[in-house]
XYZ file of C-alpha atoms in Angstrom:
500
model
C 115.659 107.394 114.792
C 114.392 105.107 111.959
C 111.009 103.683 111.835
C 111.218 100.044 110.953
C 107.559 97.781 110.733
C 107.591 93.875 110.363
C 104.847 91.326 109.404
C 106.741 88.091 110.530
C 105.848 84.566 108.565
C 108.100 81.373 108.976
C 107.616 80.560 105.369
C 108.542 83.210 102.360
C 107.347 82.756 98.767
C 108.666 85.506 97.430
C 105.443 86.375 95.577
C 102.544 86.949 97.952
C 98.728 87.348 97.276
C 97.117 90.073 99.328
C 99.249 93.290 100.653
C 98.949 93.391 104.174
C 97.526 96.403 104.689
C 98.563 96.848 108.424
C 102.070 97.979 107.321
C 101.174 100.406 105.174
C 98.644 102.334 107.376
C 101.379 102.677 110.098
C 103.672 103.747 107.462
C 101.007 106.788 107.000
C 100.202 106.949 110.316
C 104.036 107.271 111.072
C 104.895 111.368 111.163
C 106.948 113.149 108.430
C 109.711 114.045 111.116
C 110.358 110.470 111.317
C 111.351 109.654 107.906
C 109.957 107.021 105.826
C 109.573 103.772 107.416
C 111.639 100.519 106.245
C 108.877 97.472 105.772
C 109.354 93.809 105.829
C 106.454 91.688 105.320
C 108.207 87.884 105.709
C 105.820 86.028 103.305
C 107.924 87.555 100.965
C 111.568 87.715 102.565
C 113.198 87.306 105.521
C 113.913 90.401 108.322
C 117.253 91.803 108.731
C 118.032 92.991 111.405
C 121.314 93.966 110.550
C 120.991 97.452 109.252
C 119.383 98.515 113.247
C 121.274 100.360 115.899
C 120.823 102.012 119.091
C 117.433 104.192 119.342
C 115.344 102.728 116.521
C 111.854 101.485 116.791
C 110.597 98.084 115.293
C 106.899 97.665 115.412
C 105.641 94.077 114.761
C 102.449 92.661 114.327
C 101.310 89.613 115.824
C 98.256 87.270 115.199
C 98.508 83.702 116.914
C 99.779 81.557 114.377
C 103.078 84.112 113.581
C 103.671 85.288 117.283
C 106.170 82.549 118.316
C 108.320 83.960 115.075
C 107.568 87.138 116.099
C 109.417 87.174 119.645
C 112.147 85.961 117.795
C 112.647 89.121 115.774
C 111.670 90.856 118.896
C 114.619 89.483 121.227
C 117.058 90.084 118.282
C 115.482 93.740 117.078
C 116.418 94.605 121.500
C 119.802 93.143 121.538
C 121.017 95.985 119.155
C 119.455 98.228 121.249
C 115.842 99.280 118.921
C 112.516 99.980 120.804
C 110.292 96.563 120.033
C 106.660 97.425 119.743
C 104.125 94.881 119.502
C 100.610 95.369 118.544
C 98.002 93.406 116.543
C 95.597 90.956 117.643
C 97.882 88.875 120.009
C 99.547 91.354 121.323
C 95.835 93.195 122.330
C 94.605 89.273 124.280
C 98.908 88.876 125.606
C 100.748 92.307 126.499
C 102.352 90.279 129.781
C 103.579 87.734 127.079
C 105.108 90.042 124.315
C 107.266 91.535 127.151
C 108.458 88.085 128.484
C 108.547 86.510 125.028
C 109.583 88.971 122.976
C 111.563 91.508 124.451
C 108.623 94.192 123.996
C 109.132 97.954 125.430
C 105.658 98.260 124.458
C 102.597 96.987 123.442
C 99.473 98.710 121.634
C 96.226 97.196 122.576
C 93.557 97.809 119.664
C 93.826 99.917 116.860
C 96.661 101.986 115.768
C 96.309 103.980 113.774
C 96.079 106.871 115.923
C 98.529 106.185 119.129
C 101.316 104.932 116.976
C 102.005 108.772 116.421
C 102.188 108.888 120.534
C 104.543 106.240 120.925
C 106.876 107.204 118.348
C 107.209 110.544 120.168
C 107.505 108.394 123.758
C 110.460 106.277 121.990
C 111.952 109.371 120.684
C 112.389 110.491 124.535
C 113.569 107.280 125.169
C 110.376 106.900 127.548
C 107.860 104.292 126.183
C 105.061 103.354 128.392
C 104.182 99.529 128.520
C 100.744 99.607 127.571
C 98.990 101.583 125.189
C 95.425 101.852 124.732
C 94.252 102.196 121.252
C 90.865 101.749 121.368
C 88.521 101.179 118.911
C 88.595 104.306 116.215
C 85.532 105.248 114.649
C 85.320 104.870 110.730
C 85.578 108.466 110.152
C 89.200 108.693 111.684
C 90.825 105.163 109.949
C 93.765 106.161 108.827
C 94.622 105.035 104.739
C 97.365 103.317 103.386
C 100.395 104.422 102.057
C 100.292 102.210 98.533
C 103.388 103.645 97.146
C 105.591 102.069 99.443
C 104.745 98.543 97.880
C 107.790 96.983 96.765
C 106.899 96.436 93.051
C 105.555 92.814 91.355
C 105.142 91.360 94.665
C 101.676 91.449 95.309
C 98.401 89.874 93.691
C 95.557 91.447 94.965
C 95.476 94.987 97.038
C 93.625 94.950 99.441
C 90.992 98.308 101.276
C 89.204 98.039 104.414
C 85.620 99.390 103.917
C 84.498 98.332 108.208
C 85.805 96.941 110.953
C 83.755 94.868 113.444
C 80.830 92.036 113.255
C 77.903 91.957 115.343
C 78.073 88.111 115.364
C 78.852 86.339 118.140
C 80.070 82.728 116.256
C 82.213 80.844 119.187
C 85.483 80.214 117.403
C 85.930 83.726 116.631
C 87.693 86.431 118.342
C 86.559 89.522 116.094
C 83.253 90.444 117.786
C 85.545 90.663 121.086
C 88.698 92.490 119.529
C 87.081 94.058 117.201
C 83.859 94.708 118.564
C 80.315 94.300 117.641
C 79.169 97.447 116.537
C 80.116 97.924 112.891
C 82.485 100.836 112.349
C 81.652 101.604 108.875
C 84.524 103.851 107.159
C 84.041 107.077 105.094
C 83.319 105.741 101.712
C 84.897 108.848 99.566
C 87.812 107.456 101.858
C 87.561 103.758 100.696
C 87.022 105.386 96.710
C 90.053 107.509 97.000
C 92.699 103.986 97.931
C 90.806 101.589 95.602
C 91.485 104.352 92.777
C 95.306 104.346 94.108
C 95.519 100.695 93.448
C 94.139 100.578 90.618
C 96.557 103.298 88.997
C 99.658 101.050 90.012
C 98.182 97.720 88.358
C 96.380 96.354 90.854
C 92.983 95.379 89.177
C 91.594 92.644 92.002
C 90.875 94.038 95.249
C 90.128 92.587 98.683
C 87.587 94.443 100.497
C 89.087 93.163 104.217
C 86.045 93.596 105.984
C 85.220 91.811 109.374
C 81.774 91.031 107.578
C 80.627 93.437 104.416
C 77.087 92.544 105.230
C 76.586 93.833 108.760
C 73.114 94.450 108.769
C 70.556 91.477 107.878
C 66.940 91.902 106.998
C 66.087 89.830 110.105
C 68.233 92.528 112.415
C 65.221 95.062 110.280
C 62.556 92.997 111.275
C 63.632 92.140 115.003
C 64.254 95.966 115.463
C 60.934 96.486 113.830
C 59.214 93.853 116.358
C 60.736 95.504 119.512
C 59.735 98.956 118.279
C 63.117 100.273 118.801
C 62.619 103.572 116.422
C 66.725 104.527 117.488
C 67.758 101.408 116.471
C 66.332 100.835 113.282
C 67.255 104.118 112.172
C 71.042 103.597 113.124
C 70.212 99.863 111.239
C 68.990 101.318 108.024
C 71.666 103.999 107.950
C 74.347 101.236 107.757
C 72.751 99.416 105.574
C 71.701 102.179 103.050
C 75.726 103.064 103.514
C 76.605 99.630 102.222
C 74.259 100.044 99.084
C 76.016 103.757 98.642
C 79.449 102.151 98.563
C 79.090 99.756 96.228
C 77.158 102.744 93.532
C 80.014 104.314 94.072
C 82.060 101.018 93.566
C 79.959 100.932 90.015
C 81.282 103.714 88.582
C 84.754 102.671 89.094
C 86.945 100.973 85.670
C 84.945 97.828 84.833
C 88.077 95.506 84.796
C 88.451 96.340 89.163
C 87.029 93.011 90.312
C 86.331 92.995 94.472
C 86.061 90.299 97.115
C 84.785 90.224 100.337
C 83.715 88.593 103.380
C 79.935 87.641 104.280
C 77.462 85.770 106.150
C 75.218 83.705 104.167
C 72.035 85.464 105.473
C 73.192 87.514 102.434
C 71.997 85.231 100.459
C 68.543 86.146 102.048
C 68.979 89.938 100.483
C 68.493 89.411 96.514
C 68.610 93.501 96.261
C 71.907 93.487 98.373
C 73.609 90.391 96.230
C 72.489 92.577 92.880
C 73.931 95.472 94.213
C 77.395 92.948 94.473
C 76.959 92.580 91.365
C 76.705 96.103 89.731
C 79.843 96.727 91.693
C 81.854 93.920 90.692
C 81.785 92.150 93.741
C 82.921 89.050 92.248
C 83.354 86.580 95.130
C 82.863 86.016 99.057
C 84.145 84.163 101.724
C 81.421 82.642 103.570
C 82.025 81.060 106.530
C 79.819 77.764 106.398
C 81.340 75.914 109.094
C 79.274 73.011 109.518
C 76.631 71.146 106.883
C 74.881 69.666 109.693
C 72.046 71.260 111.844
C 74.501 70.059 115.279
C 77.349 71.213 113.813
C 76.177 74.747 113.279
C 74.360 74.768 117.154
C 78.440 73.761 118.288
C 79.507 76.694 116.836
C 76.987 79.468 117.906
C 76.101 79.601 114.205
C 72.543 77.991 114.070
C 71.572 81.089 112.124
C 73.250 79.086 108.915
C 71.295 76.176 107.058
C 72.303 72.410 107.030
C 72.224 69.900 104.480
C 70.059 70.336 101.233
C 68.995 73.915 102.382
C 72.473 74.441 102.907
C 73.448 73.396 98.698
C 70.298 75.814 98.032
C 70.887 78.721 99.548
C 74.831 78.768 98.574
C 74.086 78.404 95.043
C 71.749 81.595 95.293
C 75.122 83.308 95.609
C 75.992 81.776 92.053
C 73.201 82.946 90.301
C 73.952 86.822 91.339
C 77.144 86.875 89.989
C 78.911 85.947 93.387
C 81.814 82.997 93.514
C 81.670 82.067 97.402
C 84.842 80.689 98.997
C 83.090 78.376 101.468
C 85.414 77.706 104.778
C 84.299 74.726 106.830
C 85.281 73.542 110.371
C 86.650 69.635 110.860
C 86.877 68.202 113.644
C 83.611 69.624 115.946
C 82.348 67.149 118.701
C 79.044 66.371 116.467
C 81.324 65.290 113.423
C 81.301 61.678 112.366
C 83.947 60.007 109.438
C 81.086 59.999 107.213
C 80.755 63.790 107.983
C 84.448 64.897 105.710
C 82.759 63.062 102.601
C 79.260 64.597 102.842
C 81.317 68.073 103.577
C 83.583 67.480 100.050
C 80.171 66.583 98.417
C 78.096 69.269 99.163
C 80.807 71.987 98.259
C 80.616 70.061 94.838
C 76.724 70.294 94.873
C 76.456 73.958 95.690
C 78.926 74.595 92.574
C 81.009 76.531 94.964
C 83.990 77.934 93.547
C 86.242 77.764 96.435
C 86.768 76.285 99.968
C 88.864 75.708 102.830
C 88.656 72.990 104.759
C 90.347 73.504 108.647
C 90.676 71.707 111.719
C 88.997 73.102 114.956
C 91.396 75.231 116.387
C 90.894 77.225 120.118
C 92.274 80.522 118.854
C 92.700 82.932 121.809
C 89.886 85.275 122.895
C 87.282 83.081 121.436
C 84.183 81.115 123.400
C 85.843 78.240 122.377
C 89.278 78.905 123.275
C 87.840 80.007 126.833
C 86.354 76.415 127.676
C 88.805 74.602 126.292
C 91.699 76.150 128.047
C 90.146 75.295 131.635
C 89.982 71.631 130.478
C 92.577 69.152 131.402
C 93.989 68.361 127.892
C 95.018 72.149 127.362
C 97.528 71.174 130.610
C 99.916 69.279 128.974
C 103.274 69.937 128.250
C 105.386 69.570 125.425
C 108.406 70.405 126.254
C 107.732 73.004 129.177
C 105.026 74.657 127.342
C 101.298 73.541 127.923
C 99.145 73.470 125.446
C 97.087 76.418 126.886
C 99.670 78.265 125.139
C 100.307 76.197 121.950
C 101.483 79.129 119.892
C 104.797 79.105 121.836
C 105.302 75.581 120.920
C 107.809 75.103 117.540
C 105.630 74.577 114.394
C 107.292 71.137 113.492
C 106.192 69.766 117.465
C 102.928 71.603 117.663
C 99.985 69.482 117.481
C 97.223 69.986 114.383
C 94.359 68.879 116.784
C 93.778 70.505 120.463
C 90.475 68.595 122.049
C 90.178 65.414 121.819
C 86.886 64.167 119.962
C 83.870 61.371 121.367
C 84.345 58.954 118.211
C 87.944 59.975 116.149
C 91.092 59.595 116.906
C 93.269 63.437 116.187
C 95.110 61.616 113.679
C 92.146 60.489 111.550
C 90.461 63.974 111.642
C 93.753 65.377 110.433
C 94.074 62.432 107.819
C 90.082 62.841 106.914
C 90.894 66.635 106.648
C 93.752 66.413 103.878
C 91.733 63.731 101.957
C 88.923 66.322 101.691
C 91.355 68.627 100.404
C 92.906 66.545 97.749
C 89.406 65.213 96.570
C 87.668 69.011 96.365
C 91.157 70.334 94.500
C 91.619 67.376 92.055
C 92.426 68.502 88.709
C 89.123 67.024 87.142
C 86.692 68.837 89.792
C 88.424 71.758 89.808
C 87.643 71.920 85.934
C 84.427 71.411 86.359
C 83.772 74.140 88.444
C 85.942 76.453 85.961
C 83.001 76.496 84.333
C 82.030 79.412 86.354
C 83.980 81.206 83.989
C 83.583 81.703 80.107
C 86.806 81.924 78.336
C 89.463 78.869 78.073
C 92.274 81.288 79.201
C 90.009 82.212 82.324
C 89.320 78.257 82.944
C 92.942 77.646 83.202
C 93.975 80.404 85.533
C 91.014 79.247 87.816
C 92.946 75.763 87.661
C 96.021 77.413 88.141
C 94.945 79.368 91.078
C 92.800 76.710 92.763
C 96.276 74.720 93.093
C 98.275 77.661 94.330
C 95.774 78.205 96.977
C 95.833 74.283 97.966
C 99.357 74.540 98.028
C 99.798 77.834 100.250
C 96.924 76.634 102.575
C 96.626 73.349 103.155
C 99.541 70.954 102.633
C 101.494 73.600 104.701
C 98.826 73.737 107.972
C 97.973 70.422 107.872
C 100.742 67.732 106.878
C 103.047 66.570 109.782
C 105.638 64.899 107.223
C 108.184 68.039 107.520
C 109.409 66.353 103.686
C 105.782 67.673 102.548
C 105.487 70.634 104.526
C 109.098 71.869 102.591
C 107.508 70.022 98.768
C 104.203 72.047 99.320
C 106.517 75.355 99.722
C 108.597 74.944 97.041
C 105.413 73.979 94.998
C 103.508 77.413 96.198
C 106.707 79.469 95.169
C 106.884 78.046 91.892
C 103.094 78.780 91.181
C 103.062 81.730 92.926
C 105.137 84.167 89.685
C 103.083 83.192 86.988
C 99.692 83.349 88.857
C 100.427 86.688 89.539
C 100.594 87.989 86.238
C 96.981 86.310 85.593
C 95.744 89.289 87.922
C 97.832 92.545 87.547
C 97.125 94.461 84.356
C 98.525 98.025 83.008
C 98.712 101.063 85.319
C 96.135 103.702 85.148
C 97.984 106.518 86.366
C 95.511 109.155 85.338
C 92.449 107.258 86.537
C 90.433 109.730 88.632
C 88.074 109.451 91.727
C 84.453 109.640 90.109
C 82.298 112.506 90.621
């Protein structure tokens, strides 16, 4: 019986930017007795299936946007007779539909990293149960990943998970229900121990691939402090004096390991938290910003964000601690207006951002948002004989780019608004000016370099409709993708140690 795992993607580059660390903790969670498992992660080549026969197991995992490719490797891994296993975030909202879609024997709801052992064992008697229940695994028990399985000069960034879950609540976001709200912070010797790993194979920039690093805020101090709930605040101060304890221990790592993350601009709020960033070489942060007006944010459940002026302010505080923010904004909510893509491009400018993404409003399953818009009469149609409820099972070249219809613009002209505030924030001459955020020519021109990969690889290829675009915008990202590597790998250090 050989252990196959699959990360399906329509579109391969051949070069990708962050590992996808899903594959390689199943590969350690996957027993001895079971050999070493064959991966496939698509953004980089296609699957074949070829090579499978009669008892095998394929496990895939599924987010929305891959999980109409993902039945299709299903239905093919089961006609040459291999156990399909489906888990990931998909598969955890759509068991019923990975079975009817995509040829599942089972699915694994939640985490995996310690059932996949089970089902392995179940396949092995050729007796898989439908469901399994991971559950949510406490930090302690996360299971690492197995790094040395990376194909070589493939990847850009590694990538360590430090926590998993947010105790937000923002409406067009699934985590805080998948994931749950209770942060599950992981060992940090544990998180140490792989960031060393990486950095003894070349890897030198790291994502930190945290639901949300800063899971604590000084207002969740204060509220606790107002209710006099003593239990609370002590479990509140623990997490948060473990965050400040990771990223010492982050310090005393090589000083050429640069880390990214992902935050909530209350952070921004914490001056002793963003310095602490800093010492550890917590170089940048995606923040979702969503909105830049006040009605915007109250759409989105996020009114705890600033609008506007405050909004250019209290991003730029970021800046001045050492911390390049990736700002990702939301198009097309009911309060937008056509005036609202050019104030959005304009304030990204103003808050000397180094980064953003710019995306349409999409209902992504198991979200507040996905819930009320799914009951409404425009998630009924059909194309074809699939209704938009289920839009993920609809090809990618006849699958709309706008799902609710909007009070003043049409779906087109949001979509057309959208790309025009990506091609004005990624023209070459801003983008230069906000290379400034860096000192050295050579470092100004990879950040050019890099800003146009990233347009290419996320936003010509989700947004444009002309399929003669969608295929230029590929070939483009490949192209950029080889050399832009090599501006972030460096020499092994094969002898680095884990710090005292």
């Amino acid at each position: 019986m050989r252990v196959h795992l699959v990360n399906p993607s329509d579109v391969s580059f051949g070069t990708a930017v962050i590992t996808p660390r899903w594959l390689y903790v199943l590969a350690h969670a996957t027993p001895a007795e079971y050999g070493e498992p064959t991966i496939t992660d698509e953004t980089l080549e296609p699957f074949d299936a070829t090579p499978l026969g009669p008892g095998d197991v394929v496990g895939i995992g599924i987010h929305t946007s891959n999980a109409l490719r993902g039945y299709d490797i299903g239905r093919r891994v089961r006609e040459r007779g291999a156990f399909v296993i489906f888990g990931g975030i998909h598969a955890t909202l759509y068991p019923a539909e990975a079975h009817e879609r995509g040829g599942a024997h089972a699915v694994v709801q939640g985490d995996g990293d310690l059932i996949w052992s089970k089902v392995l064992a179940d396949c092995r008697t050729g007796s898989p149960e439908k469901i399994y229940n991971g559950g949510r695994v406490d930090g302690d028990a996360f299971v690492p990943a197995r790094w040395e399985l990376l194909p070589p000069n493939r990847y850009m960034w590694g990538s360590v998970q430090t926590l998993r879950g947010c105790p937000k609540h923002c409406s067009f976001c699934s985590v805080w229900r998948t994931d749950g709200q209770k942060p599950r912070p992981r060992v940090n010797e544990a998180v140490v121990r792989e960031i060393v790993e990486l950095r003894r194979r070349g890897f030198r920039f790291i994502l930190l691939a945290d639901d949300n690093f800063y899971p604590v805020t000084l207002e969740d101090l204060r509220s606790a402090e107002r209710q006099r709930n003593v239990e609370r605040l002590r479990q509140l101060e623990a997490t948060r004096q473990g965050r400040f304890e990771l990223m010492a221990q982050l310090a005393k790592l090589p000083d050429d390991l640069v880390f990214y993350t992902q935050i909530t601009m209350e952070a921004a709020e914490d001056p002793a938290f963003l310095d602490a960033m800093r010492r550890a070489r917590i170089r940048g942060a995606l923040v979702g910003v969503e909105s830049v007006t006040a009605e915007g944010l109250k759409a989105v459940y996020k009114d705890f964000n600033l609008a506007g002026t405050l909004l250019a302010e209290r991003l730029s505080i970021f800046q001045k601690h050492g911390v390049h923010v990736l700002g990702s904004f939301i198009f097309g909510l009911p309060t937008d207006r056509p005036d609202t893509f050019e104030a959005t491009a304009s304030l990204a400018q103003q808050a000397g951002i180094a980064f953003a993404q710019f995306v349409m409003l999409t209902p992504f399953p198991g979200t507040v948002d996905f819930a009320r818009w799914e009951q409404g009469p425009e998630a009924q149609q059909k194309v074809g004989d699939v209704p938009l409820s289920r839009y993920w099972l609809i090809p990618s070249h006849q699958r709309p780019k706008v799902y609710a219809s909007h009070p003043s613009m049409s779906a087109d002209e949001i979509r057309q608004r959208t790309q025009s505030t990506w091609d004005q924030f990624y023209s070459l001459k801003l983008i230069w000016t906000r290379s400034k955020c860096v000192r050295s020519l050579k470092s100004r021109l990879a950040f050019l370099m890099i800003s146009k990969l990233y347009r290419q690889m996320y936003a010509n290829t989700g947004i444009a409709t002309d399929s003669a675009r969608h295929a230029r915008s590929t070939r483009w990202a490949r192209w950029l993708a080889s050399p832009c590597r090599r501006l972030f790998i460096t020499s092994p250090m094969p002898q680095l140690e884990v710090p005292e």
